[in-house]
Coordinates of C-alpha atoms and ligand atoms in Angstrom, one line a residue:
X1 CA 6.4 14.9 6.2
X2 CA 2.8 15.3 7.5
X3 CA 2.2 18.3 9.6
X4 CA 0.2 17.3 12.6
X5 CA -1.9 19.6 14.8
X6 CA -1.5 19.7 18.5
X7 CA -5.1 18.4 19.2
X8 CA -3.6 15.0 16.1
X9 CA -0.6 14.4 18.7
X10 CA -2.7 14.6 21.4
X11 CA -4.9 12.0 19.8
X12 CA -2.1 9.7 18.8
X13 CA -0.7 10.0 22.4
X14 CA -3.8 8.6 23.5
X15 CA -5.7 11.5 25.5
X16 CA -8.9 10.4 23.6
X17 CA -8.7 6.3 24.5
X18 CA -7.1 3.8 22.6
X19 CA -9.0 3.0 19.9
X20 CA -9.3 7.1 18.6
X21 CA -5.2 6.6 18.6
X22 CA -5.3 3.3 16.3
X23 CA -7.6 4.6 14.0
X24 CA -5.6 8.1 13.6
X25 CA -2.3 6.0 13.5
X26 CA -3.8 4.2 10.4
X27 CA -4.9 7.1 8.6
X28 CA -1.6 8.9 9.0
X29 CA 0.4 5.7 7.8
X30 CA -1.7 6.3 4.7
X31 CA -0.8 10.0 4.3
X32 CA 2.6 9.1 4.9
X33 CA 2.7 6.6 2.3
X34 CA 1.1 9.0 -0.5
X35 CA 3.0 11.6 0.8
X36 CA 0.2 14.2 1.8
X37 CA 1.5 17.2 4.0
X38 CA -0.9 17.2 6.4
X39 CA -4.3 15.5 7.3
X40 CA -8.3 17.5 7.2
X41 CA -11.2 17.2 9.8
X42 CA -14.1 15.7 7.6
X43 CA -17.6 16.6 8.5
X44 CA -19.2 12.6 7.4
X45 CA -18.1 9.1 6.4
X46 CA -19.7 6.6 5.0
X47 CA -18.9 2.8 5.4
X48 CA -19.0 0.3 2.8
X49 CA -17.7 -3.1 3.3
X50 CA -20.4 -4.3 5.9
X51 CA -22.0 -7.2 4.1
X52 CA -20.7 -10.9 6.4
X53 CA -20.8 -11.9 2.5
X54 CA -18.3 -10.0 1.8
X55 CA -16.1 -9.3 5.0
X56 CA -16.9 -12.9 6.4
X57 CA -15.0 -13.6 10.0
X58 CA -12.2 -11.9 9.4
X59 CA -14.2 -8.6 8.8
X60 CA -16.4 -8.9 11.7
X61 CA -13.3 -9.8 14.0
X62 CA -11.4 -6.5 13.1
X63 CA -14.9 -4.6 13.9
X64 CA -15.4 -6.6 17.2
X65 CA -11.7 -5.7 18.1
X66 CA -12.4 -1.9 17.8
X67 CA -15.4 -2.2 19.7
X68 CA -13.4 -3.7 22.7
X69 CA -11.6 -0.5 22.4
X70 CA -14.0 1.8 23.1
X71 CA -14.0 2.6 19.4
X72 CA -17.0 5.7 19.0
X73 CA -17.2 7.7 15.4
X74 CA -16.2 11.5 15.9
X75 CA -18.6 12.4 13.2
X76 CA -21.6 11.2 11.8
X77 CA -21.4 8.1 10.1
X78 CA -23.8 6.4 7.7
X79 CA -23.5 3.0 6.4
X80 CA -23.9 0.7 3.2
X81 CA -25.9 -2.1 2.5
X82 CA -26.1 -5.7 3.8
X83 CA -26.4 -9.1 2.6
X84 CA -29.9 -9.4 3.4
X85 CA -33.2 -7.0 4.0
X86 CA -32.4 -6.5 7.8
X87 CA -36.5 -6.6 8.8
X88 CA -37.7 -9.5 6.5
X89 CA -34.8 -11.7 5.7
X90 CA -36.9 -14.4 3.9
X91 CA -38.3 -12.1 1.8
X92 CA -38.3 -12.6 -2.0
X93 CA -36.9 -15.9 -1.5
X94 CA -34.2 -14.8 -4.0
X95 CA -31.3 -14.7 -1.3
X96 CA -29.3 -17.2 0.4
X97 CA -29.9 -16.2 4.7
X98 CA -28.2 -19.1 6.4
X99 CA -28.3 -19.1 10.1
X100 CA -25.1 -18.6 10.2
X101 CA -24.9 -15.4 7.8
X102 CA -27.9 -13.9 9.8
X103 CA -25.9 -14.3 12.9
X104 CA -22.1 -13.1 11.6
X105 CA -24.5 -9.9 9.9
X106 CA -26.4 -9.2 12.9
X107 CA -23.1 -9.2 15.0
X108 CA -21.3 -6.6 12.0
X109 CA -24.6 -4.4 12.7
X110 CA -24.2 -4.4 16.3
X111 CA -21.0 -3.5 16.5
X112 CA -20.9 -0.3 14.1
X113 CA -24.7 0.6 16.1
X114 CA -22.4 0.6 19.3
X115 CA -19.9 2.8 17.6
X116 CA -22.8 5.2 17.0
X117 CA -22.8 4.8 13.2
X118 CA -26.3 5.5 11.3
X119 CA -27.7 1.8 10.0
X120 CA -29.0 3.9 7.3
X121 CA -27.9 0.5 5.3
X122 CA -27.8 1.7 2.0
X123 CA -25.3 3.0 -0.9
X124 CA -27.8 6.2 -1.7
X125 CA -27.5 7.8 1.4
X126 CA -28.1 11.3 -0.5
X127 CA -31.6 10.3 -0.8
X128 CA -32.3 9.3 2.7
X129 CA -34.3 12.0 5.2
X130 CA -31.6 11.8 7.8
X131 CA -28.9 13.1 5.3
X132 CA -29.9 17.0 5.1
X133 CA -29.7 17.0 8.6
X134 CA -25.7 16.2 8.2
X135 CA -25.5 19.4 6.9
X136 CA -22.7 18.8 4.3
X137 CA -21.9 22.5 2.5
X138 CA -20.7 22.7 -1.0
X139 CA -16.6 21.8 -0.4
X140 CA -17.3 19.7 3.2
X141 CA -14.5 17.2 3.3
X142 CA -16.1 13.5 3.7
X143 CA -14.7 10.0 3.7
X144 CA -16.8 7.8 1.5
X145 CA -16.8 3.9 1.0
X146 CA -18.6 2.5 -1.5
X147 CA -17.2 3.8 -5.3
X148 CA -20.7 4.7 -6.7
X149 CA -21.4 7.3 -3.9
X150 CA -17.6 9.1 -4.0
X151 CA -18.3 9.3 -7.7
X152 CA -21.5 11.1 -6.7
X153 CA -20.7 13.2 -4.3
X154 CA -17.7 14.7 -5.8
X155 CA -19.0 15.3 -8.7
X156 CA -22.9 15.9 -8.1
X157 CA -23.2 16.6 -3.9
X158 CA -19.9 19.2 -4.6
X159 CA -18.1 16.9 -1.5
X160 CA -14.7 15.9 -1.6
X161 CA -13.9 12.3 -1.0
X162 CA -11.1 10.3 -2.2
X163 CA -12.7 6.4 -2.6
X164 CA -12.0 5.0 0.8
X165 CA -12.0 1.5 1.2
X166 CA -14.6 0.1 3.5
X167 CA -12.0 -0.2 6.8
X168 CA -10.6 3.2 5.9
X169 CA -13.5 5.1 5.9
X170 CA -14.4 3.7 8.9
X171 CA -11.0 5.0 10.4
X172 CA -11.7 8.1 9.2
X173 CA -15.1 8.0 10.7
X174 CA -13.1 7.2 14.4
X175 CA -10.1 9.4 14.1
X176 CA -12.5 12.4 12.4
X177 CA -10.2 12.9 10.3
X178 CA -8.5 11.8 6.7
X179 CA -5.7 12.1 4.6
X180 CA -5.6 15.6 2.9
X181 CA -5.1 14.2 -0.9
X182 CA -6.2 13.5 -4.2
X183 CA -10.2 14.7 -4.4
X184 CA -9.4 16.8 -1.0
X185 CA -7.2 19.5 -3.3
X186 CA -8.9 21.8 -5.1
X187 CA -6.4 21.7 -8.0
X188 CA -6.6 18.3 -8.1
X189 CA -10.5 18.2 -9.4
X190 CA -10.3 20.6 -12.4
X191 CA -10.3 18.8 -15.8
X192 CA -7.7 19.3 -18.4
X193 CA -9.3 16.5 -21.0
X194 CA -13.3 17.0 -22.4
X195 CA -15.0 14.1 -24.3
X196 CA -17.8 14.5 -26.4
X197 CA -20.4 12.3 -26.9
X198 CA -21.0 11.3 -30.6
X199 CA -24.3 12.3 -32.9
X200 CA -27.2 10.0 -32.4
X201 CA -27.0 8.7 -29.3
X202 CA -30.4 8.9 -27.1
X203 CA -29.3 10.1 -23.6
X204 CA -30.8 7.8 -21.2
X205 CA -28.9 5.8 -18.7
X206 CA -27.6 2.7 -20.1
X207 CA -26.1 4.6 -23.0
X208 CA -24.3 7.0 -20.3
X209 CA -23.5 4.1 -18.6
X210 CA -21.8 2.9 -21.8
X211 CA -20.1 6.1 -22.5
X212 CA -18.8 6.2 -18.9
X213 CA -18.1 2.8 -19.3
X214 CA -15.9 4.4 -22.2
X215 CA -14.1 6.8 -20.2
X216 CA -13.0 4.5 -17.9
X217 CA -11.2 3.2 -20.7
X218 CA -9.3 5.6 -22.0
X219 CA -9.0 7.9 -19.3
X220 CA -5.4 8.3 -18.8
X221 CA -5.0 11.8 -16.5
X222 CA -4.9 12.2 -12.9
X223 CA -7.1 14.7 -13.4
X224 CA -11.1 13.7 -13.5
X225 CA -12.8 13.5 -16.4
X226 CA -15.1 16.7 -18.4
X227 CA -18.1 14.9 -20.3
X228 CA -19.7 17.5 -22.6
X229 CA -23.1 17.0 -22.3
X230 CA -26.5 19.5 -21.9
X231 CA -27.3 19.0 -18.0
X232 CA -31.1 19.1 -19.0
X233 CA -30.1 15.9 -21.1
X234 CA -29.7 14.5 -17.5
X235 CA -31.8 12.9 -14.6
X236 CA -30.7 12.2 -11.2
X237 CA -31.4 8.3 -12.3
X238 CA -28.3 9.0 -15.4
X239 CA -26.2 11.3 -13.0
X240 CA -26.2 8.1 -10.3
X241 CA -25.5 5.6 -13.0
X242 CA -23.3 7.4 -14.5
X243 CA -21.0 7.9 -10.6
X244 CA -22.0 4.0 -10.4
X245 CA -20.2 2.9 -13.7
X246 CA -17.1 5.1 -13.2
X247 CA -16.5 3.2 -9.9
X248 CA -17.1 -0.2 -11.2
X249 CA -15.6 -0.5 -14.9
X250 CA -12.7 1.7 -13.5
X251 CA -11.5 3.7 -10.2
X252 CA -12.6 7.0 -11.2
X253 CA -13.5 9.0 -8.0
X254 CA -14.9 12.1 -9.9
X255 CA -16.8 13.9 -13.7
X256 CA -17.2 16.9 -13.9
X257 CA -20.3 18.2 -16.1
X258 CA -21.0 21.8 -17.3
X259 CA -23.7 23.3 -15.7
X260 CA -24.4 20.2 -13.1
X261 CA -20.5 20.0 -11.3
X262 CA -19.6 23.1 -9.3
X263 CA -16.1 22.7 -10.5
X264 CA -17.2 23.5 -14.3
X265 CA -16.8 27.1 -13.9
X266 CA -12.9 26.7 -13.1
X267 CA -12.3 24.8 -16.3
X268 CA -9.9 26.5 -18.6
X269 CA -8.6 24.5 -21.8
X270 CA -9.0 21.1 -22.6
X271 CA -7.6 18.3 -24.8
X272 CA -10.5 17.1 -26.7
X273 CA -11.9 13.9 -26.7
X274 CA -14.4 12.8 -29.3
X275 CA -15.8 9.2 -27.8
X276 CA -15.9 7.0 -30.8
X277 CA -19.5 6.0 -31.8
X278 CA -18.6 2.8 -32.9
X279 CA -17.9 1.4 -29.7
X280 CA -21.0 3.3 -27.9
X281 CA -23.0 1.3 -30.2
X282 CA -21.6 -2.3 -30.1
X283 CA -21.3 -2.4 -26.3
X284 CA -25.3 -1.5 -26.2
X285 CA -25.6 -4.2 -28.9
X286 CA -23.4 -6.4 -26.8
X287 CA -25.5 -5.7 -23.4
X288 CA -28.8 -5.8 -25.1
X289 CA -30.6 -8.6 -23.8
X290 CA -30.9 -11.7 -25.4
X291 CA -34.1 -13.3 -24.2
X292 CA -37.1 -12.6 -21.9
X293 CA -35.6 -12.6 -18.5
X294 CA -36.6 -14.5 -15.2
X295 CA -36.1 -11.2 -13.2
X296 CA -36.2 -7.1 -14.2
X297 CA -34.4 -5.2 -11.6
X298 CA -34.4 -1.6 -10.7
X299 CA -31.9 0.2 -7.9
X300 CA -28.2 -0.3 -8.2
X301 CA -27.8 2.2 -6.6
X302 CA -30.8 1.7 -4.7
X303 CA -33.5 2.9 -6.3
X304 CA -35.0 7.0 -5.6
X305 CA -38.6 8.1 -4.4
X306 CA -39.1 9.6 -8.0
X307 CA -38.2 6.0 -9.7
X308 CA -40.4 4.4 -7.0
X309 CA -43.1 6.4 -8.4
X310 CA -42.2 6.2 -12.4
X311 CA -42.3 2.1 -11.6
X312 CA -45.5 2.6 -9.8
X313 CA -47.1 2.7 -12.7
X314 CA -46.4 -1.1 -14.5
X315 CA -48.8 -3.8 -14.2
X316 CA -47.0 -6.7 -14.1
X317 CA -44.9 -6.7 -11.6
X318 CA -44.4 -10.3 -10.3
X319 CA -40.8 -10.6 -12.4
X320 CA -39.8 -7.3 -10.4
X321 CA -37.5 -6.7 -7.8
X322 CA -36.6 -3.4 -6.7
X323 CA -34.1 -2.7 -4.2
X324 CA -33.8 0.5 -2.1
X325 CA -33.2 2.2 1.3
X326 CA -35.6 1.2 4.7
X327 CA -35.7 5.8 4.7
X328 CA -37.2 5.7 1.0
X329 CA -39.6 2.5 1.8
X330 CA -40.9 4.1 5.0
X331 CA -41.3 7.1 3.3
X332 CA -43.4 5.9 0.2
X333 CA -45.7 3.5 1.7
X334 CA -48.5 4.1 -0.4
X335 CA -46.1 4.1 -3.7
X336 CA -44.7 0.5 -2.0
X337 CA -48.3 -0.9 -1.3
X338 CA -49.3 -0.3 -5.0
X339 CA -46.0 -1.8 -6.4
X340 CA -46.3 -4.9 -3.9
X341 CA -50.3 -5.8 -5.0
X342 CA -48.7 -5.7 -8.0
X343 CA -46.7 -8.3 -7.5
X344 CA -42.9 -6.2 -7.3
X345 CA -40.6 -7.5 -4.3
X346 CA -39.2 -4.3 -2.8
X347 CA -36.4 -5.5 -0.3
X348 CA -34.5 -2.8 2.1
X349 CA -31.0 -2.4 3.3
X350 CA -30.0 -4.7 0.4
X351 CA -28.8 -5.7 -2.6
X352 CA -28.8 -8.3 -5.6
X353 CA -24.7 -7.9 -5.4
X354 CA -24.1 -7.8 -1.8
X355 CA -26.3 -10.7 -1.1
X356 CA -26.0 -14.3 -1.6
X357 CA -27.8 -15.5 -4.3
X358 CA -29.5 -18.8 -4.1
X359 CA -28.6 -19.8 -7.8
X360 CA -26.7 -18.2 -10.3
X361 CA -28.7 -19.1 -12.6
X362 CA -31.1 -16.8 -13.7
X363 CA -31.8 -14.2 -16.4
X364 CA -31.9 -10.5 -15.3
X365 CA -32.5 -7.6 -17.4
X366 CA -31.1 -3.6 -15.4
X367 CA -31.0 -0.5 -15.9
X368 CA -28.1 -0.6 -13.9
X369 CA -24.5 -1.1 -15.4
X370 CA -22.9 -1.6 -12.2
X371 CA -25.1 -4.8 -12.0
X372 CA -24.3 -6.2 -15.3
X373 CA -20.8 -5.8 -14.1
X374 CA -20.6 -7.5 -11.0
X375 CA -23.5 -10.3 -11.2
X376 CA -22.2 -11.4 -15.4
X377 CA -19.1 -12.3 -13.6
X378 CA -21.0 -14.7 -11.1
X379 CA -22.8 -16.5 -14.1
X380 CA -26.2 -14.6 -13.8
X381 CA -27.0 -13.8 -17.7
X382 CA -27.7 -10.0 -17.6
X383 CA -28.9 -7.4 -20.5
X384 CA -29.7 -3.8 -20.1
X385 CA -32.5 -2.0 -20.7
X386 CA -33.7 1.6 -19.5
X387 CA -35.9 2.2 -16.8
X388 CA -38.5 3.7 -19.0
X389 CA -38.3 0.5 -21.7
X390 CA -38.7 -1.2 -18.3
X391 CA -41.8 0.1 -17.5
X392 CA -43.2 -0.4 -20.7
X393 CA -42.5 -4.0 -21.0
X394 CA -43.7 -4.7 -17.9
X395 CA -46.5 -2.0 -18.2
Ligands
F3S1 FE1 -25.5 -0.3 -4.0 FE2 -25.4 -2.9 -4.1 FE3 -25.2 -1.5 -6.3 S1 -24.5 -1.7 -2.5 S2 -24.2 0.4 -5.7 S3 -27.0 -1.6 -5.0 S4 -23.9 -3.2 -5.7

């Protein structure tokens, strides 16, 4: 039975318009169903789901529907990427922007902009300017879309957040509220198994991509996962790839990381895990790539100001593309101008997976395991390769 507050049934009943009620309505059918006792304020959500090539008509009509409600978001609200850069559409020539998918988009964005949600348009929203104004303190409850973000802000941002899907969160973002549950529980987010990475393996981030990858695997508790590893062994461009690869090779919401994840500390025993090297080593044999590629692409998750400025320094850049937040383009102008006489094609508010490709056919090489995942599936022939091989083969 879920324990509602007076201000809940006063929503439900309708005091706050229709549309406040509907979304609450769904959020509690959900706490019902996993049998949560009661349901928390949350202080941010974040939408995914808001591509037209991915919702398509039916998406945009359930958006449309809540905007005829008088639907307005209770906190604030930031949201993901789109299917094309949303202030130079043609650019890169890469993508597939038919009238008709400019049009469905542009009607998605209008409707969440008249729901007062942030078109921050991107899946990094951590390293946008906009995002320390939210305010978020260590244990602020959040609903986040978009798997690569919950994995990182539970585990990196110290915010709890189960993985919403896109139309949840965005319930969540209405109603203000979600379903107390899973990442929400304190208890729920200390480890009980440790693995431990095996001798001789170079921490960069296709290798903890790969041992992530791992994880995912042969994770088997409902608790998350401990990973043994020195957090000066770590970047913020492994830490993202690492959230990014727990949300796409499984559903893991959350790692927890000694001397990096607040919840560390509150880690008693463990069963130990000790990943098995073999594996590491044939999966980065496996995903090595093969041949020189038509493309190298940097920013699943979009890309940071610091990797802006590491890629800064290649010289041959026309095979490029790098795709980040409008915040961090804005922001790093003079980085952008040097990477674009260079030949690089930086495009905003976007993505190589949330797009529509033109052709499938094309060579890619990533540092970004989350890519290989979802664009080897499609037919696009994709090998990994750090950022910093990156740069020197294109340096
Ligand atoms: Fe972001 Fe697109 Fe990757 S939305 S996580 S860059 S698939």
């Amino acid at each position: 039975m879920v324990q509602l507050t007076k201000e809940e049934e006063e929503i439900l009943n309708g005091k706050y318009g229709e549309a406040k009620a509907k979304a609450l309505e769904v959020i509690l059918r959900v706490a019902e169903s996993l049998e949560a006792t009661k349901l928390v304020k949350i202080k941010h959500a974040h939408i995914s789901g808001v591509s037209y090539g991915t919702i398509g008509e039916a998406g945009l009509a359930f958006i449309k529907e809540l905007v005829e409600l008088g639907a307005k978001v209770s906190v604030p609200a930031s949201v993901n990427p789109i299917g094309y850069d949303d202030e130079e559409p043609e650019k890169c020539g890469l993508l597939d922007v038919s009238r008709e998918f400019l049009k469905g988009q542009q009607e998605i964005l209008k409707a969440l902009r008249d729901m007062g949600a942030d078109l921050l348009l991107t899946c990094t929203p951590y390293y946008t300017k906009i995002f320390q104004e939210y305010n978020l303190s260590a244990g602020a409850h959040v609903a986040w879309g978009e798997s690569s973000a919950v994995a990182y802000a539970n585990s990196f941002l110290s915010l709890r957040t189960n993985r919403e899907g896109g139309p949840l969160a965005l319930m969540a973002a209405i109603a203000g509220r979600t379903y107390y549950y899973g990442m929400h529980l304190e208890e729920n987010r200390i480890p009980d198994v440790s693995y431990l990475i095996p001798n001789n393996i170079e921490a960069n981030e296709v290798t903890l991509s790969i041992i992530a990858e791992y994880i995912t695997k042969y994770h088997e508790s409902e608790f998350p996962p401990l990973l043994k590893i020195g957090a000066s062994s770590l970047n913020d461009t492994i830490k993202r790839e690492i959230a990014a690869t727990l949300g796409a090779s499984g559903n893991i919401p959350m790692i927890v990381i000694p001397g990096v994840t607040l919840e560390a500390i509150k880690v008693k025993e463990t069963r130990q895990h000790l990943i098995d090297q073999k594996y590491v080593l044939s999966r980065l044999e496996e995903l090595s790539p093969q041949r020189e590629p038509d493309y190298y692409f940097i920013g699943c998750p979009h890309a940071s100001e610091e990797e802006l400025e590491l890629l800064s320094k290649i010289t041959r850049g026309n095979r490029l593309i790098i795709t980040i937040s409008k915040d961090v383009y804005r922001r790093k102008q003079d980085v952008v101008k040097k990477l674009e006489r260079k030949g690089a094609k930086i495009l905003k508010s976007t993505c190589l997976i949330v797009s529509r490709l033109k052709s499938h056919d094309i060579s890619i090489v990533t540092n970004s395991y989350k890519a290989y995942f979802y664009l080897s599936k499609r037919g696009v022939e994709i090998g990994l390769k750090s950022i910093n091989e990156i740069i020197k083969e294109l340096s």
